[in-house]
Coordinates of C-alpha atoms and ligand atoms in Angstrom, one line a residue:
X14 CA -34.3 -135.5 -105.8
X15 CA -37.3 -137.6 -106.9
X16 CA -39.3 -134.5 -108.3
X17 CA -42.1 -135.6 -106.1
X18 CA -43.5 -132.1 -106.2
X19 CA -46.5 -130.4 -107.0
X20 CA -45.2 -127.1 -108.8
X21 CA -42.2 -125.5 -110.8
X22 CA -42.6 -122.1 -111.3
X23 CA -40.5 -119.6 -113.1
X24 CA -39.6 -116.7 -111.9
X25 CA -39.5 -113.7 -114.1
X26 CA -40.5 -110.4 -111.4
X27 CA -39.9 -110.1 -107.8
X28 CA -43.5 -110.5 -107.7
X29 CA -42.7 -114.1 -108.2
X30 CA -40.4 -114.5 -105.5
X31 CA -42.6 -114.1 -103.0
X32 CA -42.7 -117.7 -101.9
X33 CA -45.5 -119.6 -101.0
X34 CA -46.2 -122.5 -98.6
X35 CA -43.9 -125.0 -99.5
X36 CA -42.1 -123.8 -102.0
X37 CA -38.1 -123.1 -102.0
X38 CA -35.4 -121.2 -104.3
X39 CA -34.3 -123.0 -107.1
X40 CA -30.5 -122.2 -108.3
X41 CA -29.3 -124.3 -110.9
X42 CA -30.6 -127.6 -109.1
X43 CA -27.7 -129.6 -108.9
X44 CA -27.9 -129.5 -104.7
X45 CA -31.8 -129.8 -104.7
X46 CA -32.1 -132.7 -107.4
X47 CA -29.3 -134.7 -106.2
X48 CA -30.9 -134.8 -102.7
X49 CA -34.2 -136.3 -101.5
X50 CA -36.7 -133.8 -101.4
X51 CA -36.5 -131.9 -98.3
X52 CA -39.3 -132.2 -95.8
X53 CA -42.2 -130.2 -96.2
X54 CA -41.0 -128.9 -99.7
X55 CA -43.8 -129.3 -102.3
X56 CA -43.0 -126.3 -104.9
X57 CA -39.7 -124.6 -106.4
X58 CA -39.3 -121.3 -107.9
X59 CA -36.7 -121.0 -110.4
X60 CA -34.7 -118.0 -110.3
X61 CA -32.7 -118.1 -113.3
X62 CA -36.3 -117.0 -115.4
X63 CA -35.2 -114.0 -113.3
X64 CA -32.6 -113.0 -116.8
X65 CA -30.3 -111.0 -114.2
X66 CA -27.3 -110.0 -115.9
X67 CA -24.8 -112.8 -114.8
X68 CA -21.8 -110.2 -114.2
X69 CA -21.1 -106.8 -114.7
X70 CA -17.7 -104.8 -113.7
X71 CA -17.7 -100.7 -113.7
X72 CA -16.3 -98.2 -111.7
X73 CA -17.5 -99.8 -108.7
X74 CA -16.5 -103.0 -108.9
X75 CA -17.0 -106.5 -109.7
X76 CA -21.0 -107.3 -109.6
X77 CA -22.1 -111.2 -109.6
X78 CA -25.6 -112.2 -109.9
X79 CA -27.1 -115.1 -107.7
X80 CA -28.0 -117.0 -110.8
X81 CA -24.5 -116.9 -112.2
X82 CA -23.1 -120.1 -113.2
X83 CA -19.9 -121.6 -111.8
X84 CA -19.2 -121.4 -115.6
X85 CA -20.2 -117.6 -116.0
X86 CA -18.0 -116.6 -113.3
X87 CA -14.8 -118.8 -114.7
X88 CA -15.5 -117.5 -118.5
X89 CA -16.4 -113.9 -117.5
X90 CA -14.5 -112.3 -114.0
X91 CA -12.0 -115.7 -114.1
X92 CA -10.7 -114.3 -117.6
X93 CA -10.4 -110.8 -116.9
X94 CA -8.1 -111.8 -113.9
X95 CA -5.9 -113.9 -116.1
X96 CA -3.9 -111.3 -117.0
X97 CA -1.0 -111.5 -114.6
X98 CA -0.3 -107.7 -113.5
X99 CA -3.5 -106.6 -114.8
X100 CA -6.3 -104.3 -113.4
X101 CA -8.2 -107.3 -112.6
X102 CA -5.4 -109.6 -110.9
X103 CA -7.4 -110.1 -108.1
X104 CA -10.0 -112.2 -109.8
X105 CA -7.3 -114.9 -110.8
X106 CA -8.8 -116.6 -107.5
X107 CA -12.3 -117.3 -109.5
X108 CA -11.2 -120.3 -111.3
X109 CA -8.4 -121.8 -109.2
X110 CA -11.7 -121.8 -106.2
X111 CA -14.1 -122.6 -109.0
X112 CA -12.1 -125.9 -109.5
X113 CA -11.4 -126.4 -105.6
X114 CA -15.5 -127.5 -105.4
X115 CA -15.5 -131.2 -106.6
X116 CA -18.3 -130.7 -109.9
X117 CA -17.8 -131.9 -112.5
X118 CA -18.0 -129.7 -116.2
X119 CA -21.7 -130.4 -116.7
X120 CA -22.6 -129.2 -113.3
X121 CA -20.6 -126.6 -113.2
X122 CA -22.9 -125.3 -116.4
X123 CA -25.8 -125.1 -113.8
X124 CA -24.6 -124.7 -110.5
X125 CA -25.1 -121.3 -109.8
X126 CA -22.8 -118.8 -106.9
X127 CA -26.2 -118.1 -105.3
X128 CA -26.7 -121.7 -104.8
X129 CA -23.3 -122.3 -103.5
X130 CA -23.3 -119.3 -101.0
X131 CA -27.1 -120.1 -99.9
X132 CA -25.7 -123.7 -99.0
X133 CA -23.4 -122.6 -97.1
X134 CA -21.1 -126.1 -96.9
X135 CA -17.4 -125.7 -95.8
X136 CA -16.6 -126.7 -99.0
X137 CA -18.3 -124.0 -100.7
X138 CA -15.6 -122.4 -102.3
X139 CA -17.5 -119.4 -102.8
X140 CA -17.7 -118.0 -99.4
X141 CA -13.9 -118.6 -99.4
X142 CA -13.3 -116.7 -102.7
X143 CA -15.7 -114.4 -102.3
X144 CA -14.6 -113.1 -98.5
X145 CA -10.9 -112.7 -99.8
X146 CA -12.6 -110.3 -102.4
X147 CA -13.9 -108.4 -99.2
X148 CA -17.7 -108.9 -101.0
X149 CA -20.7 -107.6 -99.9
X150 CA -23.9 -110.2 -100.2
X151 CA -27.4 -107.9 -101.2
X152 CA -30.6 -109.6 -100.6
X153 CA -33.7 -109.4 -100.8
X154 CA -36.2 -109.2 -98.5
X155 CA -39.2 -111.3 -98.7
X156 CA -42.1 -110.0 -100.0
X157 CA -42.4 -107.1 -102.6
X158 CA -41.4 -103.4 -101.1
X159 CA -44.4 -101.2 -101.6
X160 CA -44.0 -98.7 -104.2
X161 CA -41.3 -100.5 -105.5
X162 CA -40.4 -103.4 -108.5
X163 CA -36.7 -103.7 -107.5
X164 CA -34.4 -102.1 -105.6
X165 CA -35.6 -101.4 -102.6
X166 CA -36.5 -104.3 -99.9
X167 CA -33.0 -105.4 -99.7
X168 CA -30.4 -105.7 -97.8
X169 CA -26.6 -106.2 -97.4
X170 CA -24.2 -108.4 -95.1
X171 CA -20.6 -108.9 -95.6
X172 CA -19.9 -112.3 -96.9
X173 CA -17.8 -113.1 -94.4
X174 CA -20.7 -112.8 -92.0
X175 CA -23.5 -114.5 -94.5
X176 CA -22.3 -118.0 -93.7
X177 CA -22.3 -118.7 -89.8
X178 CA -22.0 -122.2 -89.5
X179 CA -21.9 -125.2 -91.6
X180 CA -24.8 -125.3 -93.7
X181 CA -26.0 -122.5 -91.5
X182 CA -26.8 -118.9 -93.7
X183 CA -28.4 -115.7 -92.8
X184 CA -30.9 -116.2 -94.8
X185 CA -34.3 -115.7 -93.7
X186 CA -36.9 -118.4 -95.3
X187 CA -38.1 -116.3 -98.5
X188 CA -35.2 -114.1 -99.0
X189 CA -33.2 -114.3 -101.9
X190 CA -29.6 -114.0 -102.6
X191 CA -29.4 -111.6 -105.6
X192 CA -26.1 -110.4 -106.1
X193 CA -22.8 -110.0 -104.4
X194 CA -20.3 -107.0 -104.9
X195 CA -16.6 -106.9 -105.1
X196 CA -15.2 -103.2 -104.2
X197 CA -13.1 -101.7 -107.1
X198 CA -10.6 -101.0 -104.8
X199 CA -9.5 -104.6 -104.6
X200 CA -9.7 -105.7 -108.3
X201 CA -5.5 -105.1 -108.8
X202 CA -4.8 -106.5 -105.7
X203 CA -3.0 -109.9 -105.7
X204 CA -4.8 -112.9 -104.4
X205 CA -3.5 -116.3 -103.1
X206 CA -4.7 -119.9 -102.6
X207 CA -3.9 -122.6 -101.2
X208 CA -5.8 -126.1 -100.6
X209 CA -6.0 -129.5 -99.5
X210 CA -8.0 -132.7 -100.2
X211 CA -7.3 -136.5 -99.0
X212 CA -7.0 -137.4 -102.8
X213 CA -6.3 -135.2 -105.6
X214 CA -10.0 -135.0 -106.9
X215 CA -11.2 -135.2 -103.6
X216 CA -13.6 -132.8 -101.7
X217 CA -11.7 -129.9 -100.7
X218 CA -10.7 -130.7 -96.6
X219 CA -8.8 -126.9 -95.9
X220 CA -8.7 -123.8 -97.9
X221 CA -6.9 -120.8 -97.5
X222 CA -7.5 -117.9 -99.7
X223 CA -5.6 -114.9 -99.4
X224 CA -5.3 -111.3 -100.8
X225 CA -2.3 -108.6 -100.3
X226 CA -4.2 -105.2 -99.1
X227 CA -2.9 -101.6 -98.7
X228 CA -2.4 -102.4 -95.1
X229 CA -0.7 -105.7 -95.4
X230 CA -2.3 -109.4 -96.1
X231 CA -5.4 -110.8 -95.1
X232 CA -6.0 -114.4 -94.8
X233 CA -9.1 -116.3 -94.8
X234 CA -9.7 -119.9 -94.1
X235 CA -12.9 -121.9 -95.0
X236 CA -13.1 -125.9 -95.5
X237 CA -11.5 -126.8 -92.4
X238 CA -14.3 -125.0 -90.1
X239 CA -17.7 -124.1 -90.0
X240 CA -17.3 -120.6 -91.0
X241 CA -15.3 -118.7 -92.7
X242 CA -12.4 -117.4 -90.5
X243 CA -10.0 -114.2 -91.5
X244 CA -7.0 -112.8 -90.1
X245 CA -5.1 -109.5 -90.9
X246 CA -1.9 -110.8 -90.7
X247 CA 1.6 -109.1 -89.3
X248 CA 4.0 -111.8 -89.5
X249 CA 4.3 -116.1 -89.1
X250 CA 4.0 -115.6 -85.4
X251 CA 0.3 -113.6 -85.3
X252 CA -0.2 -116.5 -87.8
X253 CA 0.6 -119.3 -85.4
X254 CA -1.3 -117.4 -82.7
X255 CA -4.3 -117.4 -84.5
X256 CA -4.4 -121.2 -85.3
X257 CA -3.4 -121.8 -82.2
X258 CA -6.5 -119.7 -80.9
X259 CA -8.7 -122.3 -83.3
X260 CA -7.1 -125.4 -81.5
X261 CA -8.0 -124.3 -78.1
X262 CA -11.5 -123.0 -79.6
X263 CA -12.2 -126.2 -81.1
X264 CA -12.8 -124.5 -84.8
X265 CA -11.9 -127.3 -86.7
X266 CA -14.7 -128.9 -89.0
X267 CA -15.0 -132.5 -89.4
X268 CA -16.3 -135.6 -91.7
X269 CA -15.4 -138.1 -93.8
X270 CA -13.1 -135.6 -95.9
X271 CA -10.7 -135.0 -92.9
X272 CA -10.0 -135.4 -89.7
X273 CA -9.8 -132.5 -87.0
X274 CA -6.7 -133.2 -86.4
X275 CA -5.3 -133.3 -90.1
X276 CA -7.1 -130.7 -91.3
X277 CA -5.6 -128.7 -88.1
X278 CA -2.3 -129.3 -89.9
X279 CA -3.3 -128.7 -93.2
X280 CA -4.7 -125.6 -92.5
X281 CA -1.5 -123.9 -90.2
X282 CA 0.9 -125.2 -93.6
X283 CA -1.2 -123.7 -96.1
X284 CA -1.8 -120.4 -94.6
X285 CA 1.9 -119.7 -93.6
X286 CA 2.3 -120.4 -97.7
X287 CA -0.1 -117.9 -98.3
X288 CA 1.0 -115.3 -96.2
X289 CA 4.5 -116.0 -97.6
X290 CA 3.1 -115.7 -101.1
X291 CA 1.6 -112.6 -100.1
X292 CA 4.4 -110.7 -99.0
X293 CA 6.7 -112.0 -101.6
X294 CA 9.2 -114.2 -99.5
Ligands
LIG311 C1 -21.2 -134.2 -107.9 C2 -21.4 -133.0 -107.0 C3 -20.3 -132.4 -106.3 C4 -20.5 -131.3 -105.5 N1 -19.4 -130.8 -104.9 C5 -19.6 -129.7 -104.1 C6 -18.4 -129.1 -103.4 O1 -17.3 -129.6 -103.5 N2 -18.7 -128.1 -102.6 C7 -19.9 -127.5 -102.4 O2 -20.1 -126.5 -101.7 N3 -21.0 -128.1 -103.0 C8 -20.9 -129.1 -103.8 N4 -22.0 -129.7 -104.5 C9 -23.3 -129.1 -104.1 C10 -23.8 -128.1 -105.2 O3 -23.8 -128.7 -106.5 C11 -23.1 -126.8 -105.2 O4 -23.0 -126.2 -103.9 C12 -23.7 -125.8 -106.2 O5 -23.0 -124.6 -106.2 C13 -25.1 -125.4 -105.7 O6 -25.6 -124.4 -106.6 P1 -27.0 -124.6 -107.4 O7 -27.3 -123.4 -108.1 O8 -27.1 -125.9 -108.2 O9 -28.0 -124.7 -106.1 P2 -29.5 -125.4 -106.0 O10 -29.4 -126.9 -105.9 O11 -30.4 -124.8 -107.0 O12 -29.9 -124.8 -104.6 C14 -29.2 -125.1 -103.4 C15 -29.8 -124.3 -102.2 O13 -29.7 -122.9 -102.4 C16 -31.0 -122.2 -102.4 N5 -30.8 -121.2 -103.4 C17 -30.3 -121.3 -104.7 N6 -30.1 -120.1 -105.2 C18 -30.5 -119.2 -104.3 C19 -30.6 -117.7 -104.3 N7 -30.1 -117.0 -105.3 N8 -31.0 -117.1 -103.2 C20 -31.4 -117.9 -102.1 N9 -31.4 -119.2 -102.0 C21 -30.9 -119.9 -103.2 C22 -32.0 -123.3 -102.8 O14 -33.2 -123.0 -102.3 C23 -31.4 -124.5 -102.1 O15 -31.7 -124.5 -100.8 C24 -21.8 -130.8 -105.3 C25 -22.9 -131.4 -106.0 C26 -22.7 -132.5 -106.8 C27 -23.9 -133.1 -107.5

């Protein structure tokens, strides 16, 4: 980005995200200054002034705020799940899907999970770690609930539903993305993933994220399609079945990190790893 804007402001109540005319979220910049300004966009509004808590875990469950950095997430909720066995093993996903997006360590020091869901790319990583966590996106509204600072003017969607195609989020212009929520009930679960690039730093081309439920494994795949993509899966033939279902559907997602084809392939190899990884073959 140029900068060839008018205003920064800073965020600090919810009274300050009401947007005005030409003005957009601002996450940790690096999508929005590494881009030409957008059309019609003549103002940001920095959420991070916002001082959310980055991440919190309680009896609920894992809570990430919007402005948490890609750094946060590793050093805090990556950490607790590195603990093989531990009450947290689910969240030894964060970092391997942390390092499946193509930043590098200064970027990753801004680039926040808000910015990554709100982009809503097939490579966001996010979206495919966050789905396996079974998360639950809250936003809020636009505009400031009457009666009301916080709290209240928001509402939630499943992850798995937040991102409907590529680049394409359910975000209405104005709302923000301020936390998302991972159930307790899934923190000792065991998690898998599994991905593929044309080069070994290159842009992740198929993902498949993974996690071993009460009621048997459920797959996800991002990357290689538009949206994320999530199976509850019996056994390597309801596996086949259900890429086969995304060949005849057309699913696949293409550019110049992957071919339809290819990442067809990619995708039917890595998610029979995961489910074997999942239930322990
Ligand atoms: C070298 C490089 C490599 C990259 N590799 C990848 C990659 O592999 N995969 C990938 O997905 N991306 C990649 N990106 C794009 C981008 O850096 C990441 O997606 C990053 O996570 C975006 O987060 P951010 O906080 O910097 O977003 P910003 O640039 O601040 O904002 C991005 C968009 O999200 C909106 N937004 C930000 N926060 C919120 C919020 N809380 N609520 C509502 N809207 C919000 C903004 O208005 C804007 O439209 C790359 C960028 C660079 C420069």
């Amino acid at each position: 980005m140029d900068l060839d804007i008018d205003t920064v402001r800073v965020a600090r109540t919810r009274a300050d995200c009401v947007l005005r005319p030409g003005e957009v979220f601002l996450g940790g910049g690096t999508y929005l200054y590494s881009e030409p300004v957008p059309a019609g966009v003549s103002g940001l509004v920095d959420l991070t002034g916002m001082g959310w808590e980055p991440w919190s875990v309680d009896g609920a469950g894992l809570r990430v705020a919007g402005t948490c950095t890609l750094e946060q997430l590793v050093s805090g909720p990556g950490a607790l799940g590195a603990h093989t066995g531990g009450p947290y093993r689910a969240l030894g996903l964060v970092a391997p899907c942390v390092s499946a997006l193509t930043l590098s360590s200064k970027v990753g020091r801004s680039a926040t999970v808000g910015g990554n869901l709100a982009l809503g790319l097939p490579a966001g990583s996010m979206v495919g770690l966050f789905v396996a966590l079974d998360a639950v996106a809250v936003i809020w509204t636009s505009g400031v609930p009457t009666g009301s600072t916080d709290g209240s003017g928001a509402r939630e969607v499943a992850v798995a539903e937040l991102v409907t195609g590529a680049g394409v989020v359910d975000l209405a212009p104005g709302e923000v993305l301020r936390e998302v929520r991972v159930p307790s009930a899934v923190l000792a679960q065991r998690t898998v993933l599994r991905r593929a690039s044309l080069t070994s730093t290159g842009r992740t081309a198929a993902m498949v994220t993974g996690r071993a439920g009460d009621q048997g494994p459920t797959i996800t795949v991002t990357a290689s399609v538009a949206a994320a993509l999530s199976l509850h899966a019996r056994d390597h033939a309801a596996v086949d079945r259900w890429i086969d279902r995304m060949d005849s559907t057309g699913a696949w997602f293409e550019d110049v990190h992957g071919s339809r084809e290819w990442r067809a392939a990619m995708t039917r190899r890595l998610a029979h790893e995961a489910f074997d990884e999942l239930v322990g073959a």
